[in-house]
Short mmCIF file of C-alpha atoms in Angstrom, two decimals:
data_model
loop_
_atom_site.label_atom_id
_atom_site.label_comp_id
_atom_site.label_asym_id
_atom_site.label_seq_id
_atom_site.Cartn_x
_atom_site.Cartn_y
_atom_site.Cartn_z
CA UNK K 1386 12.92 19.51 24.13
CA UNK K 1387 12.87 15.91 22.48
CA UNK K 1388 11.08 16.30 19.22
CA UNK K 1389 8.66 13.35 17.59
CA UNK K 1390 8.04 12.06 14.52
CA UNK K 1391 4.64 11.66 13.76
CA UNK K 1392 5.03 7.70 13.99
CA UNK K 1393 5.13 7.98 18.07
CA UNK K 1394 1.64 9.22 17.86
CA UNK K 1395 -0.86 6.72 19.57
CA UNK K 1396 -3.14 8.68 16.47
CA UNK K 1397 -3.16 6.70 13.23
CA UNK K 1398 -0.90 8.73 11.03
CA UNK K 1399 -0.63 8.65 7.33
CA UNK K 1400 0.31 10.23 4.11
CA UNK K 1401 -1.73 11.37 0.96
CA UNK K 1402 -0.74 13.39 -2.26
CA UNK K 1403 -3.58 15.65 -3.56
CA UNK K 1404 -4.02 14.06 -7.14
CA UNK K 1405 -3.39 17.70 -8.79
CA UNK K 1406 -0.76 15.77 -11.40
CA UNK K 1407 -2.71 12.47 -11.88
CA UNK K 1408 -2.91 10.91 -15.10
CA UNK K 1409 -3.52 7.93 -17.30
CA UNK K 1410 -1.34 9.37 -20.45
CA UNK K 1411 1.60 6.60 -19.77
CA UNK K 1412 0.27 2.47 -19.61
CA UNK K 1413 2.82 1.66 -17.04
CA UNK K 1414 0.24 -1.78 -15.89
CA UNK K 1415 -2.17 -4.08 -17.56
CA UNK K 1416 -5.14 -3.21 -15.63
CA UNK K 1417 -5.13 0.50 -17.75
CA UNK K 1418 -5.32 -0.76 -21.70
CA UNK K 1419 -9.19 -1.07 -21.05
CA UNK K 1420 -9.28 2.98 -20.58
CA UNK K 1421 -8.97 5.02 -23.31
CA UNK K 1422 -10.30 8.09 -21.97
CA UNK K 1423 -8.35 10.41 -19.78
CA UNK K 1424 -9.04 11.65 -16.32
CA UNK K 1425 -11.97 13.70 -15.29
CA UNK K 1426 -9.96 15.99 -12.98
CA UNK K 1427 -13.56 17.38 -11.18
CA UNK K 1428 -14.76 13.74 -10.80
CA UNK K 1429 -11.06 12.43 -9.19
CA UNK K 1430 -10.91 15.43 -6.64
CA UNK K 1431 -14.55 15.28 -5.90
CA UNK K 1432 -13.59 11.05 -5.02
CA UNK K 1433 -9.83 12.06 -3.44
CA UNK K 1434 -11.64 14.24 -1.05
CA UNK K 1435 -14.36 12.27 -0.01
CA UNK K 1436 -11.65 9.54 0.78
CA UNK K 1437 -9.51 11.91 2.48
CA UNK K 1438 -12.48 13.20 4.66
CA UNK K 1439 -13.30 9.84 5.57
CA UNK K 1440 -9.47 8.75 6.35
CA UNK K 1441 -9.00 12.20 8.49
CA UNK K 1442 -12.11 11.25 10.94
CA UNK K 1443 -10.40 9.02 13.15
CA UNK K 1444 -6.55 9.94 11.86
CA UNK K 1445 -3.74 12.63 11.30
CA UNK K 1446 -3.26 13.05 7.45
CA UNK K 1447 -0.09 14.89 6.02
CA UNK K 1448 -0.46 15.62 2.47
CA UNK K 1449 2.47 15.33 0.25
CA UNK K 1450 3.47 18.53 -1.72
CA UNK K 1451 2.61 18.26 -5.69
CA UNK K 1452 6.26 18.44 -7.21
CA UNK K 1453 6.95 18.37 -10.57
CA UNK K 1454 4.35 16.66 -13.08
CA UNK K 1455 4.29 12.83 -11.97
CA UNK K 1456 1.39 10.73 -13.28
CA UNK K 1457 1.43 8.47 -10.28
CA UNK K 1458 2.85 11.13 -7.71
CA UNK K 1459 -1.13 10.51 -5.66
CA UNK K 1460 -0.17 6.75 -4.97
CA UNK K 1461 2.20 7.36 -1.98
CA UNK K 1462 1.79 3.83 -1.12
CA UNK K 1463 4.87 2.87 -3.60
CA UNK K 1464 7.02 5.93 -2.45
CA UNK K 1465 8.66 4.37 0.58
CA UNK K 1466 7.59 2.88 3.67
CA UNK K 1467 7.97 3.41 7.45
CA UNK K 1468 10.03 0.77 9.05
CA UNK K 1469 8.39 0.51 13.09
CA UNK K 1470 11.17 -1.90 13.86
CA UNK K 1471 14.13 1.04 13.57
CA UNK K 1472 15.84 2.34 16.46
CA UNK K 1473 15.58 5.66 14.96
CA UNK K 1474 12.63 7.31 13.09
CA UNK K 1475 13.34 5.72 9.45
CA UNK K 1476 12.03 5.84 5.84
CA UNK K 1477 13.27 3.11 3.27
CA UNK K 1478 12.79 5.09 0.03
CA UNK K 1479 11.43 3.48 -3.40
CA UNK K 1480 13.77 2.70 -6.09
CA UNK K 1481 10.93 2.93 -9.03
CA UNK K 1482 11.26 0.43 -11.59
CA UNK K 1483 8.21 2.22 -13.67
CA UNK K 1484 9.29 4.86 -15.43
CA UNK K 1485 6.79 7.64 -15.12
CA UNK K 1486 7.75 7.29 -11.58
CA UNK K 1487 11.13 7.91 -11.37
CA UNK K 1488 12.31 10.72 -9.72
CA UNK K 1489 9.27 11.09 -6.79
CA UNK K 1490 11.67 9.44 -4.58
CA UNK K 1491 13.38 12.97 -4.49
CA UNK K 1492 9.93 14.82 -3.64
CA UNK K 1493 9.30 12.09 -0.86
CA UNK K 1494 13.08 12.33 0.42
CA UNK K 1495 12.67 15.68 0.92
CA UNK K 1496 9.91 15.78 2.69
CA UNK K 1497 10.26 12.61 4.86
CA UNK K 1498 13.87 14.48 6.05
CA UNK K 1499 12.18 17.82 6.97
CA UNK K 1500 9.98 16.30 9.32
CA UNK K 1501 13.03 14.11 10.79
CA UNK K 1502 13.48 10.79 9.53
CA UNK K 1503 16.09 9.35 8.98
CA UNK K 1504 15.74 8.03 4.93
CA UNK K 1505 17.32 4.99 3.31
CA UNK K 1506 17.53 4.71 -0.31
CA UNK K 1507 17.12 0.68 -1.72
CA UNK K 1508 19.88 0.48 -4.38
CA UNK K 1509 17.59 -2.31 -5.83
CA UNK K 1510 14.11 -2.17 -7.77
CA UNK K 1511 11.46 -1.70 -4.84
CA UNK K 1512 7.93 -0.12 -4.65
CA UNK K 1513 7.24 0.96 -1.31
CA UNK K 1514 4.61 -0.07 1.43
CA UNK K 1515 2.59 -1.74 -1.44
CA UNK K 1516 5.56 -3.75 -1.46
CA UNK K 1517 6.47 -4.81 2.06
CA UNK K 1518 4.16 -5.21 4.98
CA UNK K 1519 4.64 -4.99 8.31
CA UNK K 1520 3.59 -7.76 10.29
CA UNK K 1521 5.17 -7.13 13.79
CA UNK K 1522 8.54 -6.91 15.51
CA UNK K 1523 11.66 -7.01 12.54
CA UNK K 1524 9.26 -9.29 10.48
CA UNK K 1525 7.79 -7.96 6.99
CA UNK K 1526 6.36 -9.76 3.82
CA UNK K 1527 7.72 -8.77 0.72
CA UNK K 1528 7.36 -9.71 -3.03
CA UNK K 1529 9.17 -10.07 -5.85
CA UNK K 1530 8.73 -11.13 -9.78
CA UNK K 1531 6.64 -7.61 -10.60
CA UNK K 1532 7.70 -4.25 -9.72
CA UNK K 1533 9.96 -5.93 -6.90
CA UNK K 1534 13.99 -6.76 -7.53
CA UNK K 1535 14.17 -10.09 -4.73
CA UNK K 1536 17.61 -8.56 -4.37
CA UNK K 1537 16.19 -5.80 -2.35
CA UNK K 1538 15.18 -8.48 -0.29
CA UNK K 1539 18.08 -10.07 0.94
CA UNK K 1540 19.86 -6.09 1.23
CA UNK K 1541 17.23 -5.54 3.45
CA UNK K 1542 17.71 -8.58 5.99
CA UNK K 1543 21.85 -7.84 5.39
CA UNK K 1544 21.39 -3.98 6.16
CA UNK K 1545 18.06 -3.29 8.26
CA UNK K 1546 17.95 -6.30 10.39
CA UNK K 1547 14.56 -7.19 8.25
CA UNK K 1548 13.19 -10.76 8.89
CA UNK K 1549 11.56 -10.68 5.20
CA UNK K 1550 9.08 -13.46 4.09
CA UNK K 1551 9.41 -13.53 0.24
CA UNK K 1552 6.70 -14.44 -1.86
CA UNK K 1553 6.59 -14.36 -5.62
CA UNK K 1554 4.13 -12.14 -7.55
CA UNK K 1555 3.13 -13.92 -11.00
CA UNK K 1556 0.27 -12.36 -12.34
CA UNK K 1557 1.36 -9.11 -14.19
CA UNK K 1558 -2.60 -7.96 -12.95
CA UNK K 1559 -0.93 -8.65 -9.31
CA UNK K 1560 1.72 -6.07 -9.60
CA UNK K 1561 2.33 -5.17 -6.04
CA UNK K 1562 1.28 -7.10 -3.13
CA UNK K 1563 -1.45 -5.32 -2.01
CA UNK K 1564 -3.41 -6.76 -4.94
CA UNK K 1565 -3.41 -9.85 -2.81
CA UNK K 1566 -2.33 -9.52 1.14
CA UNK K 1567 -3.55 -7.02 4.11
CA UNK K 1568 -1.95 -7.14 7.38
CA UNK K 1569 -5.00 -7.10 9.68
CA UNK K 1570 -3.75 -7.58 12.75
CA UNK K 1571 -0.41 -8.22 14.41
CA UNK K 1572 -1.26 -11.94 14.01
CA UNK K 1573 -3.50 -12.64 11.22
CA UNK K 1574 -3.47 -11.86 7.81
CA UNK K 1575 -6.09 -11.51 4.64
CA UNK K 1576 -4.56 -13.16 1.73
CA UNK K 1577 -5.34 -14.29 -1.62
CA UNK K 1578 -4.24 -17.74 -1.52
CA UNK K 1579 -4.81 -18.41 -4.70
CA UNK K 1580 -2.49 -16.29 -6.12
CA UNK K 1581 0.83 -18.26 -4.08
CA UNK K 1582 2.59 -21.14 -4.79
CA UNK K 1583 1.36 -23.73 -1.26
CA UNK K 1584 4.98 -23.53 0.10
CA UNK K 1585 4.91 -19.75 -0.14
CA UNK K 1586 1.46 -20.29 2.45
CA UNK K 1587 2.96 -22.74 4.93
CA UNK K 1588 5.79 -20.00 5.14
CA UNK K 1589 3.51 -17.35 5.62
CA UNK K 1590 1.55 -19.30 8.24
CA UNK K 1591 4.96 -19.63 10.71
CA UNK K 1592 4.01 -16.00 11.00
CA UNK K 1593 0.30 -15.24 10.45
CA UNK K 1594 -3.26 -16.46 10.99
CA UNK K 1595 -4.64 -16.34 7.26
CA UNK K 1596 -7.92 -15.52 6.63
CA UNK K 1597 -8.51 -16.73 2.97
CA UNK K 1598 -10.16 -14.74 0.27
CA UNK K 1599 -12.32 -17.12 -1.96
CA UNK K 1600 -10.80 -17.88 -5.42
CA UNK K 1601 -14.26 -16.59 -7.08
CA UNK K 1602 -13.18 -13.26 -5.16
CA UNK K 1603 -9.97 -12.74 -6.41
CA UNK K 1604 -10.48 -13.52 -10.05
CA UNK K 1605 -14.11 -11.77 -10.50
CA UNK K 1606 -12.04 -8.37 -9.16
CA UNK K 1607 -8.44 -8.41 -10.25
CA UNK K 1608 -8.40 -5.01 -8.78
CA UNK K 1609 -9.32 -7.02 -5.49
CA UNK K 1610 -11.24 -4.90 -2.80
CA UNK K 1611 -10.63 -7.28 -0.14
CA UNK K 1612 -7.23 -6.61 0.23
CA UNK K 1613 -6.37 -2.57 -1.22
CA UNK K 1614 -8.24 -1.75 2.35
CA UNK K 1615 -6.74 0.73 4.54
CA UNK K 1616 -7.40 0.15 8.81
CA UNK K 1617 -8.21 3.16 10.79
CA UNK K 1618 -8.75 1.89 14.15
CA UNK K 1619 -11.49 -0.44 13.72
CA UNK K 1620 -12.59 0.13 10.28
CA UNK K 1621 -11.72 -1.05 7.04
CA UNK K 1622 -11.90 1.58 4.28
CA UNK K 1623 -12.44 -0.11 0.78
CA UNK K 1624 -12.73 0.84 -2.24
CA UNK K 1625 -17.01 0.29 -2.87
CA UNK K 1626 -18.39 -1.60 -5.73
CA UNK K 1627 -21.43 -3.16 -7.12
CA UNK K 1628 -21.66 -5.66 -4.22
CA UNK K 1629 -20.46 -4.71 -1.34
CA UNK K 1630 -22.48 -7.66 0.56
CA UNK K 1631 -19.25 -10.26 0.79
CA UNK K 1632 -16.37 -7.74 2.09
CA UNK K 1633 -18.81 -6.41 4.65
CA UNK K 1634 -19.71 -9.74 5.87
CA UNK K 1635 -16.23 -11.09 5.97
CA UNK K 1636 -14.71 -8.02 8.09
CA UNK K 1637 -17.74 -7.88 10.22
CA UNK K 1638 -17.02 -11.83 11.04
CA UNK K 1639 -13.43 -10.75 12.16
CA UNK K 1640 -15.29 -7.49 13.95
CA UNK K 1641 -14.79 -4.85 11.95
CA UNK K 1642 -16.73 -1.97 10.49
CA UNK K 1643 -16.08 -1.76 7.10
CA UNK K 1644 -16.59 1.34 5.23
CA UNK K 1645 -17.07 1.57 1.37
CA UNK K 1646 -15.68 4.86 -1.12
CA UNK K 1647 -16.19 5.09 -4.53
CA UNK K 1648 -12.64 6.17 -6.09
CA UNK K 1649 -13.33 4.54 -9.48
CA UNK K 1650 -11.60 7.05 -11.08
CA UNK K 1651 -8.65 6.31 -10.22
CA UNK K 1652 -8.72 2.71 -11.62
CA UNK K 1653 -7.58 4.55 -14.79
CA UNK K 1654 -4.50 4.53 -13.22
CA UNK K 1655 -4.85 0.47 -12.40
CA UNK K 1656 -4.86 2.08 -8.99
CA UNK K 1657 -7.21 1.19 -5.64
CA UNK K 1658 -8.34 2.29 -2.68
CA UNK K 1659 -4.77 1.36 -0.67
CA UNK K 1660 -2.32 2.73 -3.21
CA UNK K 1661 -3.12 6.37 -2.35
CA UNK K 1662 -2.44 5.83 1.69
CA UNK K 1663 1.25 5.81 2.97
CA UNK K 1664 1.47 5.14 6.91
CA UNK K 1665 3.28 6.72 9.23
CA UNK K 1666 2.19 4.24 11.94
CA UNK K 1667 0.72 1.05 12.66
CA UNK K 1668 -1.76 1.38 15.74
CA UNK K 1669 -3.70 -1.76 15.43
#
């Protein structure tokens, strides 16, 4: 008998980590100086599982084993990422640049092996999904300039057979790129264009359709809603906030539900609504 990974599931499929080891003790972004107090553990459960309720409606959800006593170990998002255009089953594992993260890569390795993937380390600084999205085919969009080594680009094209698209993260409140893109679709794209230097866009545009956030948007956030979504099918999961009115309206236009959780605990961590979903899939 021919056994599966869950990424041949026609299913969405993902990964979350319970957040039994979350904290805020080391600053390890910009977006966290503003919060001195630490976590309310009852408050970030009570949030975690009313997102993970919400994911698990229309979706398979694995949940990463708590191993060891990693502040960030809840935002699989950086720990690797599932590469749809391998012949075999294949992980590309995080090489952490943040220290307080160092050493999940061995939790996720393990794990991503037992259910049979094959796993690839990146022998360069790289951050996982939040780092490189899939668009279709070989084709992925990657940055570089924050958590991101643009070395890891070019071993990825030389190694994987990756068409990567690199764009350059500036803003140290931009530290991965899912502060600022979200593959929507196999064809278009929601990006913060503001953020991206205009040859960076017409690059981007070989590739995508790109439905632009407005500059007010992006600025007024800086943890931006619009793009930290997750898809399930045809709803957008977002983070909610005060005024949910423009994201709705904006998805809906493109014909989407869109469906807001309040997680605000966990922007203690400088963390949203995407960081704490890894996929294991891409059923769009």
């Amino acid at each position: 008998m021919r056994i599966y990974s869950p990424s041949h599931l026609i299913t969405p499929t993902f990964l979350m980590n319970f957040p039994f080891t979350v904290s805020n003790d080391y600053k390890n972004n910009v977006l966290m100086d503003k919060f001195k107090e630490p976590y309310d553990y009852d408050r970030a459960f009570s949030q975690f599982l009313d997102l993970y309720h919400e994911v698990s409606k229309d979706s398979l959800v694995y949940v990463l084993p708590s191993e060891g006593s990693y502040q960030d170990q809840v935002y699989v998002a950086n720990l690797g990422a599932y590469l749809p255009h391998m012949l075999f089953d294949t992980v590309l594992l995080a090489n952490f640049k943040s220290p307080p993260r160092v050493g999940e890569e061995i939790v996720g390795n393990k794990f991503f092996e037992s259910m049979g993937y094959e796993v690839i380390k990146c022998p360069y600084h790289w951050e996982g999904e939040a780092d490189l999205k899939y668009v279709r085919d070989n084709i992925y969009v990657a940055p570089y300039g924050q958590r991101t080594d643009i070395k890891s680009h070019e071993w990825m094209r030389q190694n994987l057979n990756m068409n990567v698209i690199s764009v350059k993260l500036k803003d140290p409140k931009v530290y991965h790129l899912d502060c600022a893109y979200f593959q929507l679709t196999d064809t278009k794209a929601v990006v913060s264009t503001c953020l991206f230097e205009p040859e960076e866009i017409k690059e981007l545009e070989k590739y995508v359709e790109i439905l632009d956030i407005p500059e007010k948007e992006v600025y007024d956030n800086m943890l931006c809603p619009w793009t930290n979504v997750v898809r399930v099918n045809n709803k957008i999961l977002y983070s909610g906030r005060k005024d949910p009115k423009s994201i709705e309206e904006f998805y809906a236009k493109h014909g989407f539900e869109t469906v807001g959780i309040t997680i605000n605990e966990f922007e203690k961590s400088g963390a949203d609504l995407s960081c704490m979903i890894m996929h294991f899939n891409y059923i769009r």
